[in-house]
C-alpha positions as YAML, in Angstrom:
chain: A
units: angstrom
residues:
- id: 1
  name: UNK
  ca: [112.86, 114.19, 125.69]
- id: 2
  name: UNK
  ca: [115.20, 112.59, 123.14]
- id: 3
  name: UNK
  ca: [114.43, 112.85, 119.46]
- id: 4
  name: UNK
  ca: [113.69, 109.68, 117.55]
- id: 5
  name: UNK
  ca: [115.88, 108.88, 114.53]
- id: 6
  name: UNK
  ca: [114.19, 110.20, 111.39]
- id: 7
  name: UNK
  ca: [111.38, 111.67, 113.51]
- id: 8
  name: UNK
  ca: [110.63, 114.52, 111.11]
- id: 9
  name: UNK
  ca: [110.25, 112.09, 108.20]
- id: 10
  name: UNK
  ca: [108.27, 109.49, 110.17]
- id: 11
  name: UNK
  ca: [105.67, 112.02, 111.36]
- id: 12
  name: UNK
  ca: [104.93, 113.68, 108.01]
- id: 13
  name: UNK
  ca: [101.41, 113.17, 106.74]
- id: 14
  name: UNK
  ca: [102.72, 111.93, 103.37]
- id: 15
  name: UNK
  ca: [104.98, 109.38, 105.08]
- id: 16
  name: UNK
  ca: [102.19, 108.12, 107.31]
- id: 17
  name: UNK
  ca: [99.86, 107.67, 104.35]
- id: 18
  name: UNK
  ca: [102.58, 106.02, 102.26]
- id: 19
  name: UNK
  ca: [103.36, 103.56, 105.07]
- id: 20
  name: UNK
  ca: [99.65, 102.91, 105.61]
- id: 21
  name: UNK
  ca: [99.12, 102.05, 101.93]
- id: 22
  name: UNK
  ca: [102.35, 100.03, 101.84]
- id: 23
  name: UNK
  ca: [101.25, 98.03, 104.89]
- id: 24
  name: UNK
  ca: [97.81, 97.46, 103.39]
- id: 25
  name: UNK
  ca: [99.26, 96.45, 100.01]
- id: 26
  name: UNK
  ca: [101.79, 94.08, 101.54]
- id: 27
  name: UNK
  ca: [99.08, 92.51, 103.71]
- id: 28
  name: UNK
  ca: [97.02, 91.90, 100.57]
- id: 29
  name: UNK
  ca: [100.09, 90.46, 98.83]
- id: 30
  name: UNK
  ca: [100.48, 87.87, 101.61]
- id: 31
  name: UNK
  ca: [96.85, 86.85, 101.18]
- id: 32
  name: UNK
  ca: [97.16, 86.57, 97.40]
- id: 33
  name: UNK
  ca: [100.35, 84.50, 97.53]
- id: 34
  name: UNK
  ca: [98.90, 82.15, 100.14]
- id: 35
  name: UNK
  ca: [95.75, 81.75, 98.05]
- id: 36
  name: UNK
  ca: [97.58, 81.13, 94.77]
- id: 37
  name: UNK
  ca: [100.08, 78.62, 96.21]
- id: 38
  name: UNK
  ca: [97.59, 77.25, 98.76]
- id: 39
  name: UNK
  ca: [99.63, 77.27, 101.95]
- id: 40
  name: UNK
  ca: [99.56, 78.85, 105.38]
- id: 41
  name: UNK
  ca: [102.45, 80.94, 106.61]
- id: 42
  name: UNK
  ca: [104.71, 79.75, 109.40]
- id: 43
  name: UNK
  ca: [105.01, 83.36, 110.62]
- id: 44
  name: UNK
  ca: [102.65, 82.95, 113.56]
- id: 45
  name: UNK
  ca: [103.95, 79.51, 114.54]
- id: 46
  name: UNK
  ca: [106.58, 79.29, 117.26]
- id: 47
  name: UNK
  ca: [106.78, 75.60, 118.12]
- id: 48
  name: UNK
  ca: [109.58, 73.99, 116.05]
- id: 49
  name: UNK
  ca: [107.85, 70.59, 115.96]
- id: 50
  name: UNK
  ca: [104.58, 72.14, 114.80]
- id: 51
  name: UNK
  ca: [106.47, 74.06, 112.10]
- id: 52
  name: UNK
  ca: [108.30, 70.92, 110.92]
- id: 53
  name: UNK
  ca: [105.00, 69.00, 110.73]
- id: 54
  name: UNK
  ca: [103.28, 71.86, 108.91]
- id: 55
  name: UNK
  ca: [106.03, 72.33, 106.31]
- id: 56
  name: UNK
  ca: [106.35, 68.56, 105.78]
- id: 57
  name: UNK
  ca: [103.10, 68.79, 103.85]
- id: 58
  name: UNK
  ca: [104.39, 71.51, 101.52]
- id: 59
  name: UNK
  ca: [105.19, 70.83, 97.89]
- id: 60
  name: UNK
  ca: [108.47, 72.08, 96.46]
- id: 61
  name: UNK
  ca: [106.57, 74.94, 94.77]
- id: 62
  name: UNK
  ca: [104.94, 75.93, 98.08]
- id: 63
  name: UNK
  ca: [108.30, 75.96, 99.87]
- id: 64
  name: UNK
  ca: [109.82, 78.04, 97.08]
- id: 65
  name: UNK
  ca: [106.90, 80.49, 97.15]
- id: 66
  name: UNK
  ca: [107.17, 80.80, 100.94]
- id: 67
  name: UNK
  ca: [110.94, 81.40, 100.70]
- id: 68
  name: UNK
  ca: [110.54, 84.11, 98.08]
- id: 69
  name: UNK
  ca: [107.67, 85.74, 99.92]
- id: 70
  name: UNK
  ca: [109.59, 85.75, 103.21]
- id: 71
  name: UNK
  ca: [112.74, 87.11, 101.56]
- id: 72
  name: UNK
  ca: [110.90, 89.93, 99.78]
- id: 73
  name: UNK
  ca: [107.41, 90.85, 101.02]
- id: 74
  name: UNK
  ca: [108.16, 89.88, 104.61]
- id: 75
  name: UNK
  ca: [111.30, 92.04, 104.60]
- id: 76
  name: UNK
  ca: [109.39, 95.10, 103.42]
- id: 77
  name: UNK
  ca: [106.45, 94.43, 105.74]
- id: 78
  name: UNK
  ca: [108.06, 95.24, 109.13]
- id: 79
  name: UNK
  ca: [109.73, 98.29, 107.62]
- id: 80
  name: UNK
  ca: [106.32, 99.55, 106.46]
- id: 81
  name: UNK
  ca: [104.19, 98.74, 109.50]
- id: 82
  name: UNK
  ca: [107.03, 99.60, 111.90]
- id: 83
  name: UNK
  ca: [107.46, 103.02, 110.31]
- id: 84
  name: UNK
  ca: [103.71, 103.61, 110.33]
- id: 85
  name: UNK
  ca: [103.33, 102.62, 113.98]
- id: 86
  name: UNK
  ca: [106.37, 104.66, 115.07]
- id: 87
  name: UNK
  ca: [105.20, 107.69, 113.11]
- id: 88
  name: UNK
  ca: [101.74, 107.53, 114.65]
- id: 89
  name: UNK
  ca: [103.15, 107.30, 118.17]
- id: 90
  name: UNK
  ca: [105.60, 110.13, 117.61]
- id: 91
  name: UNK
  ca: [103.05, 112.41, 115.96]
- id: 92
  name: UNK
  ca: [100.01, 111.96, 118.17]
- id: 93
  name: UNK
  ca: [101.32, 111.26, 121.67]
- id: 94
  name: UNK
  ca: [103.50, 114.28, 122.40]
- id: 95
  name: UNK
  ca: [106.30, 113.71, 124.87]
- id: 96
  name: UNK
  ca: [105.21, 110.10, 125.51]
- id: 97
  name: UNK
  ca: [105.48, 109.38, 121.78]
- id: 98
  name: UNK
  ca: [109.18, 108.53, 122.01]
- id: 99
  name: UNK
  ca: [108.53, 105.78, 124.56]
- id: 100
  name: UNK
  ca: [105.39, 104.56, 122.82]
- id: 101
  name: UNK
  ca: [107.30, 104.23, 119.54]
- id: 102
  name: UNK
  ca: [109.92, 101.89, 121.01]
- id: 103
  name: UNK
  ca: [107.96, 98.61, 120.64]
- id: 104
  name: UNK
  ca: [107.52, 99.40, 116.94]
- id: 105
  name: UNK
  ca: [111.21, 100.17, 116.57]
- id: 106
  name: UNK
  ca: [112.22, 96.92, 118.26]
- id: 107
  name: UNK
  ca: [109.74, 94.77, 116.34]
- id: 108
  name: UNK
  ca: [111.50, 95.49, 113.04]
- id: 109
  name: UNK
  ca: [114.78, 93.63, 113.74]
- id: 110
  name: UNK
  ca: [112.90, 90.88, 115.59]
- id: 111
  name: UNK
  ca: [110.58, 90.32, 112.60]
- id: 112
  name: UNK
  ca: [113.53, 90.39, 110.19]
- id: 113
  name: UNK
  ca: [115.47, 87.88, 112.32]
- id: 114
  name: UNK
  ca: [112.42, 85.61, 112.41]
- id: 115
  name: UNK
  ca: [112.19, 85.82, 108.62]
- id: 116
  name: UNK
  ca: [115.87, 84.84, 108.30]
- id: 117
  name: UNK
  ca: [115.25, 81.77, 110.49]
- id: 118
  name: UNK
  ca: [112.25, 80.87, 108.33]
- id: 119
  name: UNK
  ca: [114.17, 81.18, 105.06]
- id: 120
  name: UNK
  ca: [116.99, 79.05, 106.45]
- id: 121
  name: UNK
  ca: [114.51, 76.39, 107.59]
- id: 122
  name: UNK
  ca: [112.52, 76.39, 104.36]
- id: 123
  name: UNK
  ca: [115.83, 76.07, 102.49]
- id: 124
  name: UNK
  ca: [116.68, 72.91, 104.41]
- id: 125
  name: UNK
  ca: [118.70, 74.18, 107.40]
- id: 126
  name: UNK
  ca: [116.81, 73.75, 110.66]
- id: 127
  name: UNK
  ca: [119.76, 74.59, 112.96]
- id: 128
  name: UNK
  ca: [118.19, 77.93, 113.91]
- id: 129
  name: UNK
  ca: [114.55, 76.83, 114.01]
- id: 130
  name: UNK
  ca: [114.58, 76.72, 117.82]
- id: 131
  name: UNK
  ca: [114.89, 80.53, 117.75]
- id: 132
  name: UNK
  ca: [111.30, 80.76, 116.43]
- id: 133
  name: UNK
  ca: [110.11, 79.80, 119.93]
- id: 134
  name: UNK
  ca: [111.62, 83.10, 121.16]
- id: 135
  name: UNK
  ca: [111.37, 85.38, 118.12]
- id: 136
  name: UNK
  ca: [107.73, 84.76, 117.15]
- id: 137
  name: UNK
  ca: [106.20, 85.47, 120.59]
- id: 138
  name: UNK
  ca: [108.54, 88.46, 121.03]
- id: 139
  name: UNK
  ca: [107.47, 89.79, 117.61]
- id: 140
  name: UNK
  ca: [103.81, 89.50, 118.59]
- id: 141
  name: UNK
  ca: [104.42, 91.08, 122.02]
- id: 142
  name: UNK
  ca: [106.00, 94.07, 120.29]
- id: 143
  name: UNK
  ca: [103.64, 94.24, 117.29]
- id: 144
  name: UNK
  ca: [100.35, 94.22, 119.21]
- id: 145
  name: UNK
  ca: [101.08, 97.23, 121.47]
- id: 146
  name: UNK
  ca: [102.49, 99.11, 118.46]
- id: 147
  name: UNK
  ca: [99.33, 98.44, 116.48]
- id: 148
  name: UNK
  ca: [97.09, 99.48, 119.37]
- id: 149
  name: UNK
  ca: [99.08, 102.69, 119.87]
- id: 150
  name: UNK
  ca: [98.80, 103.45, 116.14]
- id: 151
  name: UNK
  ca: [95.03, 102.85, 116.19]
- id: 152
  name: UNK
  ca: [94.62, 105.16, 119.17]
- id: 153
  name: UNK
  ca: [96.77, 107.70, 117.32]
- id: 154
  name: UNK
  ca: [94.40, 107.40, 114.34]
- id: 155
  name: UNK
  ca: [91.49, 108.05, 116.70]
- id: 156
  name: UNK
  ca: [93.25, 111.16, 118.01]
- id: 157
  name: UNK
  ca: [93.87, 112.34, 114.44]
- id: 158
  name: UNK
  ca: [90.20, 111.88, 113.54]
- id: 159
  name: UNK
  ca: [89.09, 113.68, 116.72]
- id: 160
  name: UNK
  ca: [91.50, 116.55, 116.05]
- id: 161
  name: UNK
  ca: [90.34, 116.86, 112.44]
- id: 162
  name: UNK
  ca: [86.67, 116.97, 113.49]
- id: 163
  name: UNK
  ca: [87.30, 119.63, 116.12]
- id: 164
  name: UNK
  ca: [88.97, 121.99, 113.63]
- id: 165
  name: UNK
  ca: [86.79, 124.84, 112.36]
...
């Protein structure tokens, strides 16, 4: 079975906990920013017309906040959750871990590309917005299995810890 890049680092307990807390903290940061600037993200939207209509109601401050959040928090986010999900798959699924980690590896560049399209659109250039109809569903199709695999890995970790003397 091939080794995953940075496998030793990704599977360390300290790395897994750091990525867990980073993912949790970044998730909370999204919620706080959306609450303070009172807007909903366009991250889960894939229809360009729906996105245009949604953003048309944004104030300049809301657009600016969304741009900054996407260019900072939403860049760190896939690196954190992707690393966490990959590490969990690699650590708790033995030989199958390599294959189970692949969705979480692939979701990182897809999520980053989606963020680039969003920043371009929010900055006034909608020439790439049509890519959201591909990138957003692909991101979700990769994220969801990665998250499920990580949760099952957490269950395995808990079971293994309980069965130790």
